[in-house]
Amino acid sequence: MSIVVDFRDVVAVAGSFPVLTGVDVRIDAGELVLLSGANGAGKTSLLRACAGLQPVSAGSAEVLGYDLRVDRRAPRRYIGLLGHENCLYRDLRVREHIEFRASVAGLKMSDASDSLARVGLDDRLWSAPVAALSAGQRRKLAIASIIVSRPRLWLLDEPHAALDSEGRLTMNSIMEEVASLGATVVFASHDKELSEQLASRVITMSNGRLTEDSGAS
Amino acid sequence: MLPEALLIARKDLKIEMRSKVALGQVAPLALLILVIFAFALDANSMLLKLGAGGLFWISALYGGTMLVQRSFDLESEDGNFDALRMSNIDPSAIFLGKTLALFVQIGILELVIGPAILILYETQVSDWLLLLLAAVAGTLAFAVCGVLWGVMASGLRVRTTLLPLLLVPVLSPVLLAGSRAFETALGVRAGDGWTWTGLMFVIASLHTAVGLGAFGFLLEEG
């Protein structure tokens, strides 16, 4: 099985504040990994480091075979990142937004329509401005924007946030589906009950480092 | 790279068409500046005619700076900068696309304030070709510098106040050259307006070269 994330003794700082303080983790293709831990434990920083958005200041960090210390941008074309923010343009219509994301990924509108349908965004909403959507609908559109780019590595920070119970179940089934197709999913969540039954592996973080790893050999 | 640049430009212009910030808010403010100058210098209509070129560019500078700010606020809102960083799009294409969108928006702003100069300040155009090319050169230089300095300021919390502070000194040569070229085109100053127009194209070209090379780094570190 190929290694997707290979971090060894990774240290990262934001300004002068250490956010990762010696992270050792190896994640294989097809794994569905839950990052757990209290606020400020380093979950978001680890996800952003995997995406190459948080620079690594020490240690060895490889994602999808690319050395992040040499080129942080290289693996991004294969990564889908859902952060705390939804990365949506408020003044675009839903359809225009997803078309833009599909065009950026070099895909067609039919792919965009499929991804909107997959997250359960009713086609009546496709002509609505993004600003008119509810918080949950915006989260669904953000998830659809990830689906449309067909990533090999999914990095999801609180993917269930703002979603209703049906939306949460849909999110879980999407994560299971992409992992079963060989993609790797790493997600941070505070919803232990919903997430632990879904994840194939649970990693717990505290003070910028891993404290428990259910998949550690 | 060109299709990607057009994708970014189309997205920015579509957002502008929906929000109508340029035409609904910035253009009226730029017009208001011209009206205030018209009232302030009303007693000396000759002075208004002599200064019409400079007042046009001051008004364009004020409105254009707001459009630059707006162009980067779109990306700062809701984490869109991260989406741009994570996208497959070449940073040079993002630079060109945002420049093109700003060029169009500032150009539209100038189409509003240009006739106002002619009407309010009772000026007449003696060389339309020079006026048009000087406007294109100045707008291009403004857009290129705006995108380059806009991305530098975009990651900072104080960007709203910092951007004009960074941009105005950089655009001073454009302001000066634009004013001189317009004065010649409006027939109030004998001189080589074409040289000043050429200078603005040179400034635009230099900043374009720097932008194409440095935008990726600035986007990454912003």
Short mmCIF file of C-alpha atoms in Angstrom, two decimals:
data_model
loop_
_atom_site.label_atom_id
_atom_site.label_comp_id
_atom_site.label_asym_id
_atom_site.label_seq_id
_atom_site.Cartn_x
_atom_site.Cartn_y
_atom_site.Cartn_z
CA MET A 1 0.00 0.00 0.00
CA SER A 2 1.46 3.40 -0.95
CA ILE A 3 2.28 6.02 1.65
CA VAL A 4 0.31 9.25 1.23
CA VAL A 5 1.51 11.24 4.25
CA ASP A 6 4.92 10.61 5.79
CA PHE A 7 5.82 13.09 8.55
CA ARG A 8 8.86 12.53 10.76
CA ASP A 9 9.55 14.79 13.71
CA VAL A 10 7.79 17.67 11.97
CA VAL A 11 7.95 21.07 13.63
CA ALA A 12 5.95 24.07 12.42
CA VAL A 13 5.57 27.57 13.79
CA ALA A 14 2.97 30.25 13.12
CA GLY A 15 4.71 33.57 13.71
CA SER A 16 6.77 32.68 16.76
CA PHE A 17 4.23 30.22 18.19
CA PRO A 18 4.96 26.50 17.75
CA VAL A 19 1.87 24.77 16.32
CA LEU A 20 3.42 21.37 15.56
CA THR A 21 6.10 20.19 17.97
CA GLY A 22 7.53 16.97 16.59
CA VAL A 23 4.80 15.13 14.70
CA ASP A 24 5.52 11.57 13.55
CA VAL A 25 2.79 10.08 11.40
CA ARG A 26 2.46 7.82 8.38
CA ILE A 27 -0.85 7.52 6.54
CA ASP A 28 -1.44 5.02 3.73
CA ALA A 29 -3.70 5.28 0.68
CA GLY A 30 -7.33 4.41 1.35
CA GLU A 31 -7.20 5.15 5.08
CA LEU A 32 -10.00 7.13 6.72
CA VAL A 33 -8.29 8.91 9.60
CA LEU A 34 -9.94 10.90 12.37
CA LEU A 35 -7.88 13.61 14.02
CA SER A 36 -9.11 14.12 17.52
CA GLY A 37 -8.07 16.48 20.30
CA ALA A 38 -9.01 19.58 22.24
CA ASN A 39 -9.08 23.07 20.75
CA GLY A 40 -5.55 24.22 19.96
CA ALA A 41 -4.19 20.64 19.91
CA GLY A 42 -2.76 21.16 16.41
CA LYS A 43 -5.35 19.38 14.24
CA THR A 44 -5.90 22.30 11.86
CA SER A 45 -2.16 22.99 11.69
CA LEU A 46 -1.47 19.37 10.78
CA LEU A 47 -4.10 19.44 8.04
CA ARG A 48 -2.70 22.73 6.68
CA ALA A 49 0.84 21.35 6.86
CA CYS A 50 -0.28 18.33 4.81
CA ALA A 51 -1.78 20.74 2.26
CA GLY A 52 1.48 22.71 2.13
CA LEU A 53 -0.21 25.84 3.48
CA GLN A 54 1.56 25.69 6.84
CA PRO A 55 5.33 25.75 6.26
CA VAL A 56 7.33 23.04 7.97
CA SER A 57 10.37 24.41 9.78
CA ALA A 58 12.05 21.17 10.87
CA GLY A 59 11.76 17.45 10.30
CA SER A 60 10.91 15.52 7.18
CA ALA A 61 7.52 15.98 5.49
CA GLU A 62 6.38 14.10 2.40
CA VAL A 63 2.89 14.13 0.91
CA LEU A 64 2.03 11.92 -2.07
CA GLY A 65 5.75 11.44 -2.58
CA TYR A 66 6.52 15.16 -2.75
CA ASP A 67 8.95 16.66 -0.24
CA LEU A 68 7.13 19.66 1.23
CA ARG A 69 10.38 21.22 2.36
CA VAL A 70 11.48 21.37 -1.28
CA ASP A 71 8.17 22.30 -2.96
CA ARG A 72 5.01 22.98 -0.97
CA ARG A 73 2.89 23.54 -4.09
CA ALA A 74 3.64 20.33 -5.95
CA PRO A 75 1.14 17.93 -4.30
CA ARG A 76 -1.72 20.43 -4.10
CA ARG A 77 -3.28 19.45 -7.41
CA TYR A 78 -4.08 16.08 -5.83
CA ILE A 79 -5.38 17.47 -2.54
CA GLY A 80 -8.83 18.72 -1.57
CA LEU A 81 -8.89 20.92 1.52
CA LEU A 82 -11.99 21.90 3.45
CA GLY A 83 -11.05 24.35 6.16
CA HIS A 84 -13.06 26.19 8.79
CA GLU A 85 -14.01 28.65 6.07
CA ASN A 86 -15.92 27.49 3.01
CA CYS A 87 -13.92 29.33 0.31
CA LEU A 88 -17.04 30.58 -1.48
CA TYR A 89 -17.65 33.75 -3.50
CA ARG A 90 -20.79 35.28 -2.01
CA ASP A 91 -21.79 37.23 -5.12
CA LEU A 92 -21.65 34.28 -7.51
CA ARG A 93 -24.60 31.98 -8.03
CA VAL A 94 -24.26 28.36 -6.85
CA ARG A 95 -23.98 27.08 -10.41
CA GLU A 96 -21.40 29.73 -11.36
CA HIS A 97 -19.32 28.96 -8.30
CA ILE A 98 -19.18 25.23 -8.93
CA GLU A 99 -18.56 25.84 -12.66
CA PHE A 100 -15.60 28.04 -11.70
CA ARG A 101 -14.19 25.35 -9.40
CA ALA A 102 -14.75 22.69 -12.08
CA SER A 103 -13.02 24.85 -14.71
CA VAL A 104 -10.08 25.41 -12.35
CA ALA A 105 -9.78 21.63 -12.01
CA GLY A 106 -10.08 21.25 -15.80
CA LEU A 107 -13.46 19.49 -15.62
CA LYS A 108 -16.84 20.01 -17.27
CA MET A 109 -20.15 21.33 -15.95
CA SER A 110 -21.61 17.81 -15.96
CA ASP A 111 -19.03 16.91 -13.27
CA ALA A 112 -20.07 20.01 -11.33
CA SER A 113 -23.77 19.11 -11.54
CA ASP A 114 -23.02 15.59 -10.32
CA SER A 115 -21.12 16.89 -7.30
CA LEU A 116 -23.95 19.29 -6.37
CA ALA A 117 -26.43 16.44 -6.58
CA ARG A 118 -24.12 14.19 -4.54
CA VAL A 119 -24.11 16.56 -1.54
CA GLY A 120 -27.87 16.96 -1.74
CA LEU A 121 -28.05 20.53 -3.00
CA ASP A 122 -31.42 20.72 -4.72
CA ASP A 123 -31.24 21.92 -8.34
CA ARG A 124 -33.71 24.70 -7.42
CA LEU A 125 -30.84 26.27 -5.49
CA TRP A 126 -28.37 26.24 -8.37
CA SER A 127 -29.42 29.67 -9.60
CA ALA A 128 -29.45 31.19 -6.09
CA PRO A 129 -26.66 33.53 -4.98
CA VAL A 130 -24.22 31.90 -2.57
CA ALA A 131 -24.98 34.69 -0.08
CA ALA A 132 -28.60 33.53 0.07
CA LEU A 133 -27.71 29.99 1.18
CA SER A 134 -27.97 28.83 4.78
CA ALA A 135 -24.80 27.91 6.68
CA GLY A 136 -25.44 24.20 6.09
CA GLN A 137 -26.08 24.69 2.38
CA ARG A 138 -22.84 26.68 2.09
CA ARG A 139 -20.97 23.83 3.76
CA LYS A 140 -22.52 21.42 1.25
CA LEU A 141 -21.43 23.66 -1.63
CA ALA A 142 -17.91 23.76 -0.19
CA ILE A 143 -17.90 19.95 -0.03
CA ALA A 144 -19.21 19.78 -3.62
CA SER A 145 -16.30 22.05 -4.61
CA ILE A 146 -13.91 19.44 -3.19
CA ILE A 147 -15.70 16.53 -4.88
CA VAL A 148 -15.50 18.25 -8.26
CA SER A 149 -11.70 18.44 -8.09
CA ARG A 150 -11.46 14.64 -7.53
CA PRO A 151 -8.59 14.72 -5.02
CA ARG A 152 -6.46 11.76 -3.99
CA LEU A 153 -6.02 13.19 -0.49
CA TRP A 154 -8.99 14.75 1.32
CA LEU A 155 -8.14 17.04 4.23
CA LEU A 156 -11.32 18.01 6.04
CA ASP A 157 -11.48 20.31 9.06
CA GLU A 158 -14.78 19.85 10.87
CA PRO A 159 -16.60 18.62 7.75
CA HIS A 160 -19.85 18.09 9.69
CA ALA A 161 -19.97 21.68 10.96
CA ALA A 162 -23.31 23.40 10.23
CA LEU A 163 -24.76 20.27 8.59
CA ASP A 164 -28.10 18.81 9.66
CA SER A 165 -28.38 15.11 10.56
CA GLU A 166 -29.13 14.10 6.98
CA GLY A 167 -26.20 16.19 5.73
CA ARG A 168 -23.88 14.56 8.29
CA LEU A 169 -24.85 11.10 7.11
CA THR A 170 -24.34 12.17 3.48
CA MET A 171 -20.91 13.56 4.41
CA ASN A 172 -20.01 10.26 6.07
CA SER A 173 -21.13 8.23 3.07
CA ILE A 174 -19.05 10.49 0.76
CA MET A 175 -15.96 9.95 2.92
CA GLU A 176 -16.53 6.18 3.01
CA GLU A 177 -17.11 6.08 -0.74
CA VAL A 178 -13.95 8.00 -1.70
CA ALA A 179 -11.85 5.97 0.75
CA SER A 180 -13.23 2.74 -0.72
CA LEU A 181 -12.17 4.01 -4.15
CA GLY A 182 -8.60 4.42 -2.91
CA ALA A 183 -8.49 8.08 -1.88
CA THR A 184 -7.19 8.97 1.56
CA VAL A 185 -9.36 10.96 3.95
CA VAL A 186 -7.98 12.78 7.00
CA PHE A 187 -10.58 14.70 8.96
CA ALA A 188 -10.70 16.60 12.22
CA SER A 189 -13.87 16.46 14.23
CA HIS A 190 -15.15 17.08 17.73
CA ASP A 191 -18.16 14.86 17.07
CA LYS A 192 -16.66 11.67 18.53
CA GLU A 193 -19.76 9.50 18.33
CA LEU A 194 -20.39 10.24 14.65
CA SER A 195 -16.73 10.13 13.63
CA GLU A 196 -15.22 7.21 15.54
CA GLN A 197 -17.58 4.66 14.00
CA LEU A 198 -16.67 6.01 10.56
CA ALA A 199 -12.89 6.24 10.90
CA SER A 200 -10.60 3.30 10.27
CA ARG A 201 -8.00 4.95 12.48
CA VAL A 202 -8.10 7.58 15.23
CA ILE A 203 -5.19 9.88 15.94
CA THR A 204 -5.32 12.02 19.07
CA MET A 205 -3.30 15.21 19.33
CA SER A 206 -2.31 17.47 22.18
CA ASN A 207 0.03 20.48 22.31
CA GLY A 208 1.05 20.11 18.68
CA ARG A 209 2.01 16.43 18.80
CA LEU A 210 0.42 12.98 18.52
CA THR A 211 -0.45 11.43 21.85
CA GLU A 212 -2.41 8.37 20.69
CA ASP A 213 -2.66 6.52 17.39
CA SER A 214 -5.01 3.58 17.03
CA GLY A 215 -3.21 2.58 13.83
CA ALA A 216 0.32 2.65 15.26
CA SER A 217 2.14 -0.65 14.87
CA MET B 1 -1.83 30.38 -19.16
CA LEU B 2 -4.20 32.66 -21.09
CA PRO B 3 -7.37 30.53 -20.63
CA GLU B 4 -6.68 30.40 -16.88
CA ALA B 5 -6.14 34.16 -16.74
CA LEU B 6 -9.43 34.70 -18.57
CA LEU B 7 -11.14 32.36 -16.09
CA ILE B 8 -9.97 34.49 -13.17
CA ALA B 9 -10.85 37.75 -14.95
CA ARG B 10 -14.32 36.48 -15.87
CA LYS B 11 -14.93 35.41 -12.27
CA ASP B 12 -13.87 38.81 -10.87
CA LEU B 13 -15.94 40.72 -13.43
CA LYS B 14 -18.98 38.53 -12.84
CA ILE B 15 -18.73 39.25 -9.12
CA GLU B 16 -18.41 42.96 -9.88
CA MET B 17 -21.46 42.87 -12.17
CA ARG B 18 -23.48 41.31 -9.35
CA SER B 19 -22.25 43.51 -6.52
CA LYS B 20 -22.09 46.73 -8.61
CA VAL B 21 -19.48 48.20 -6.27
CA ALA B 22 -17.56 49.96 -9.07
CA LEU B 23 -20.54 51.65 -10.69
CA GLY B 24 -22.77 51.99 -7.65
CA GLN B 25 -20.27 53.18 -5.05
CA VAL B 26 -16.81 53.95 -6.42
CA ALA B 27 -17.82 55.92 -9.53
CA PRO B 28 -20.21 58.23 -7.65
CA LEU B 29 -17.47 58.93 -5.09
CA ALA B 30 -14.93 59.69 -7.82
CA LEU B 31 -17.48 62.01 -9.44
CA LEU B 32 -18.09 63.69 -6.12
CA ILE B 33 -14.36 64.48 -5.84
CA LEU B 34 -14.50 66.19 -9.24
CA VAL B 35 -17.60 68.15 -8.21
CA ILE B 36 -15.95 69.28 -4.97
CA PHE B 37 -12.92 70.54 -6.90
CA ALA B 38 -15.28 72.30 -9.33
CA PHE B 39 -16.93 74.12 -6.43
CA ALA B 40 -13.65 74.84 -4.65
CA LEU B 41 -11.97 76.33 -7.73
CA ASP B 42 -15.11 77.74 -9.33
CA ALA B 43 -13.87 81.32 -9.07
CA ASN B 44 -10.95 80.52 -11.32
CA SER B 45 -12.22 78.53 -14.30
CA MET B 46 -8.85 78.84 -16.03
CA LEU B 47 -7.22 77.03 -13.13
CA LEU B 48 -9.78 74.23 -13.45
CA LYS B 49 -8.98 73.85 -17.15
CA LEU B 50 -5.23 73.82 -16.46
CA GLY B 51 -5.59 71.26 -13.69
CA ALA B 52 -8.25 69.07 -15.34
CA GLY B 53 -5.74 66.35 -16.32
CA GLY B 54 -4.31 66.13 -12.82
CA LEU B 55 -7.75 66.16 -11.19
CA PHE B 56 -8.87 63.32 -13.50
CA TRP B 57 -5.98 61.14 -12.35
CA ILE B 58 -6.40 62.06 -8.67
CA SER B 59 -10.04 61.03 -8.91
CA ALA B 60 -9.08 57.84 -10.78
CA LEU B 61 -6.37 57.10 -8.21
CA TYR B 62 -8.80 57.40 -5.33
CA GLY B 63 -11.49 55.27 -6.97
CA GLY B 64 -9.00 52.80 -8.44
CA THR B 65 -7.35 52.19 -5.06
CA MET B 66 -10.76 51.23 -3.70
CA LEU B 67 -11.22 48.81 -6.61
CA VAL B 68 -7.82 47.23 -5.92
CA GLN B 69 -8.82 46.83 -2.29
CA ARG B 70 -12.11 45.27 -3.33
CA SER B 71 -10.38 42.88 -5.74
CA PHE B 72 -8.35 41.39 -2.88
CA ASP B 73 -11.14 41.55 -0.31
CA LEU B 74 -12.98 39.04 -2.53
CA GLU B 75 -10.15 36.59 -2.00
CA SER B 76 -9.65 37.32 1.70
CA GLU B 77 -13.34 36.73 2.46
CA ASP B 78 -14.27 33.19 3.43
CA GLY B 79 -10.73 31.86 2.89
CA ASN B 80 -10.74 32.15 -0.90
CA PHE B 81 -7.00 32.81 -0.95
CA ASP B 82 -6.51 29.25 0.30
CA ALA B 83 -8.67 27.96 -2.57
CA LEU B 84 -6.55 29.93 -5.04
CA ARG B 85 -3.35 28.57 -3.49
CA MET B 86 -4.71 25.03 -3.61
CA SER B 87 -5.91 25.34 -7.22
CA ASN B 88 -4.07 24.11 -10.27
CA ILE B 89 -3.91 27.63 -11.65
CA ASP B 90 -0.47 29.04 -12.39
CA PRO B 91 0.09 32.09 -10.11
CA SER B 92 1.16 34.10 -13.17
CA ALA B 93 -2.27 33.43 -14.68
CA ILE B 94 -3.92 34.63 -11.46
CA PHE B 95 -1.80 37.79 -11.67
CA LEU B 96 -2.77 38.40 -15.31
CA GLY B 97 -6.44 37.59 -14.71
CA LYS B 98 -6.79 39.92 -11.76
CA THR B 99 -4.91 42.63 -13.69
CA LEU B 100 -7.26 42.26 -16.66
CA ALA B 101 -10.35 42.47 -14.43
CA LEU B 102 -8.98 45.56 -12.67
CA PHE B 103 -8.06 47.13 -16.02
CA VAL B 104 -11.67 46.76 -17.17
CA GLN B 105 -13.10 48.10 -13.91
CA ILE B 106 -10.77 51.12 -13.71
CA GLY B 107 -11.42 51.72 -17.42
CA ILE B 108 -15.17 51.84 -16.78
CA LEU B 109 -14.57 54.22 -13.88
CA GLU B 110 -12.59 56.49 -16.21
CA LEU B 111 -15.37 56.36 -18.81
CA VAL B 112 -17.61 57.85 -16.13
CA ILE B 113 -15.25 60.54 -14.83
CA GLY B 114 -13.78 61.46 -18.25
CA PRO B 115 -16.93 63.10 -19.64
CA ALA B 116 -17.47 64.74 -16.23
CA ILE B 117 -14.10 66.51 -16.61
CA LEU B 118 -15.13 67.81 -20.03
CA ILE B 119 -18.51 69.04 -18.80
CA LEU B 120 -17.70 70.33 -15.31
CA TYR B 121 -14.36 71.95 -16.14
CA GLU B 122 -15.37 73.09 -19.65
CA THR B 123 -12.27 71.54 -21.20
CA GLN B 124 -11.88 70.54 -24.81
CA VAL B 125 -9.89 67.71 -26.30
CA SER B 126 -7.29 68.71 -28.87
CA ASP B 127 -5.77 65.27 -29.42
CA TRP B 128 -8.22 62.35 -28.96
CA LEU B 129 -5.70 59.66 -29.90
CA LEU B 130 -3.21 60.86 -27.30
CA LEU B 131 -5.96 61.11 -24.69
CA LEU B 132 -7.14 57.57 -25.41
CA LEU B 133 -3.68 55.99 -25.43
CA ALA B 134 -2.61 57.90 -22.31
CA ALA B 135 -5.75 56.64 -20.55
CA VAL B 136 -5.03 53.06 -21.65
CA ALA B 137 -1.37 53.29 -20.58
CA GLY B 138 -2.21 54.86 -17.21
CA THR B 139 -5.00 52.36 -16.53
CA LEU B 140 -2.75 49.45 -17.42
CA ALA B 141 0.04 50.71 -15.15
CA PHE B 142 -2.49 51.31 -12.37
CA ALA B 143 -3.99 47.81 -12.69
CA VAL B 144 -0.61 46.03 -12.80
CA CYS B 145 0.80 47.97 -9.81
CA GLY B 146 -2.48 47.54 -7.96
CA VAL B 147 -2.46 43.75 -8.26
CA LEU B 148 1.23 43.49 -7.36
CA TRP B 149 0.93 45.67 -4.25
CA GLY B 150 -2.57 44.46 -3.45
CA VAL B 151 -1.39 40.87 -2.98
CA MET B 152 1.49 42.08 -0.79
CA ALA B 153 -0.92 43.87 1.54
CA SER B 154 -3.64 41.22 1.38
CA GLY B 155 -2.35 38.99 4.17
CA LEU B 156 -2.06 41.83 6.66
CA ARG B 157 -4.73 42.76 9.16
CA VAL B 158 -4.08 46.46 8.52
CA ARG B 159 -4.40 46.08 4.75
CA THR B 160 -7.28 48.56 4.42
CA THR B 161 -5.13 51.44 5.58
CA LEU B 162 -1.79 50.08 4.42
CA LEU B 163 -2.64 49.52 0.76
CA PRO B 164 -3.14 53.23 -0.13
CA LEU B 165 0.04 54.04 1.78
CA LEU B 166 1.98 51.51 -0.34
CA LEU B 167 0.21 52.17 -3.61
CA VAL B 168 0.17 55.97 -3.82
CA PRO B 169 3.97 56.43 -3.81
CA VAL B 170 4.35 53.64 -6.39
CA LEU B 171 1.69 55.21 -8.59
CA SER B 172 3.05 58.76 -8.27
CA PRO B 173 5.06 58.52 -11.52
CA VAL B 174 1.93 57.23 -13.28
CA LEU B 175 -0.09 60.09 -11.80
CA LEU B 176 2.50 62.61 -12.96
CA ALA B 177 2.91 61.11 -16.43
CA GLY B 178 -0.85 60.73 -16.87
CA SER B 179 -1.45 64.34 -15.85
CA ARG B 180 1.21 65.66 -18.25
CA ALA B 181 -0.06 63.53 -21.15
CA PHE B 182 -3.66 64.61 -20.51
CA GLU B 183 -2.64 68.29 -20.30
CA THR B 184 -1.11 67.98 -23.78
CA ALA B 185 -4.15 66.10 -25.08
CA LEU B 186 -6.46 68.75 -23.61
CA GLY B 187 -4.37 71.48 -25.20
CA VAL B 188 -3.40 73.28 -22.01
CA ARG B 189 0.30 72.41 -22.07
CA ALA B 190 2.67 72.36 -24.97
CA GLY B 191 4.88 69.39 -24.58
CA ASP B 192 5.50 65.84 -25.48
CA GLY B 193 2.47 63.98 -24.20
CA TRP B 194 3.57 60.93 -26.18
CA THR B 195 6.78 60.64 -24.15
CA TRP B 196 4.78 60.64 -20.92
CA THR B 197 2.42 58.04 -22.41
CA GLY B 198 5.40 55.91 -23.36
CA LEU B 199 6.72 56.21 -19.82
CA MET B 200 3.47 54.81 -18.47
CA PHE B 201 3.72 51.82 -20.83
CA VAL B 202 7.30 51.27 -19.59
CA ILE B 203 6.14 51.37 -15.95
CA ALA B 204 3.34 48.90 -16.78
CA SER B 205 5.80 46.58 -18.57
CA LEU B 206 8.32 46.61 -15.71
CA HIS B 207 5.68 45.86 -13.11
CA THR B 208 4.20 43.14 -15.33
CA ALA B 209 7.61 41.46 -15.54
CA VAL B 210 8.04 41.66 -11.76
CA GLY B 211 4.46 40.46 -11.21
CA LEU B 212 4.81 37.44 -13.49
CA GLY B 213 7.95 36.41 -11.63
CA ALA B 214 7.01 37.26 -8.05
CA PHE B 215 3.24 36.80 -7.77
CA GLY B 216 3.50 33.10 -6.86
CA PHE B 217 5.85 33.84 -3.97
CA LEU B 218 3.73 36.79 -2.80
CA LEU B 219 0.53 34.73 -2.97
CA GLU B 220 2.18 31.93 -1.01
CA GLU B 221 3.61 34.13 1.70
CA GLY B 222 0.67 36.57 1.90
#
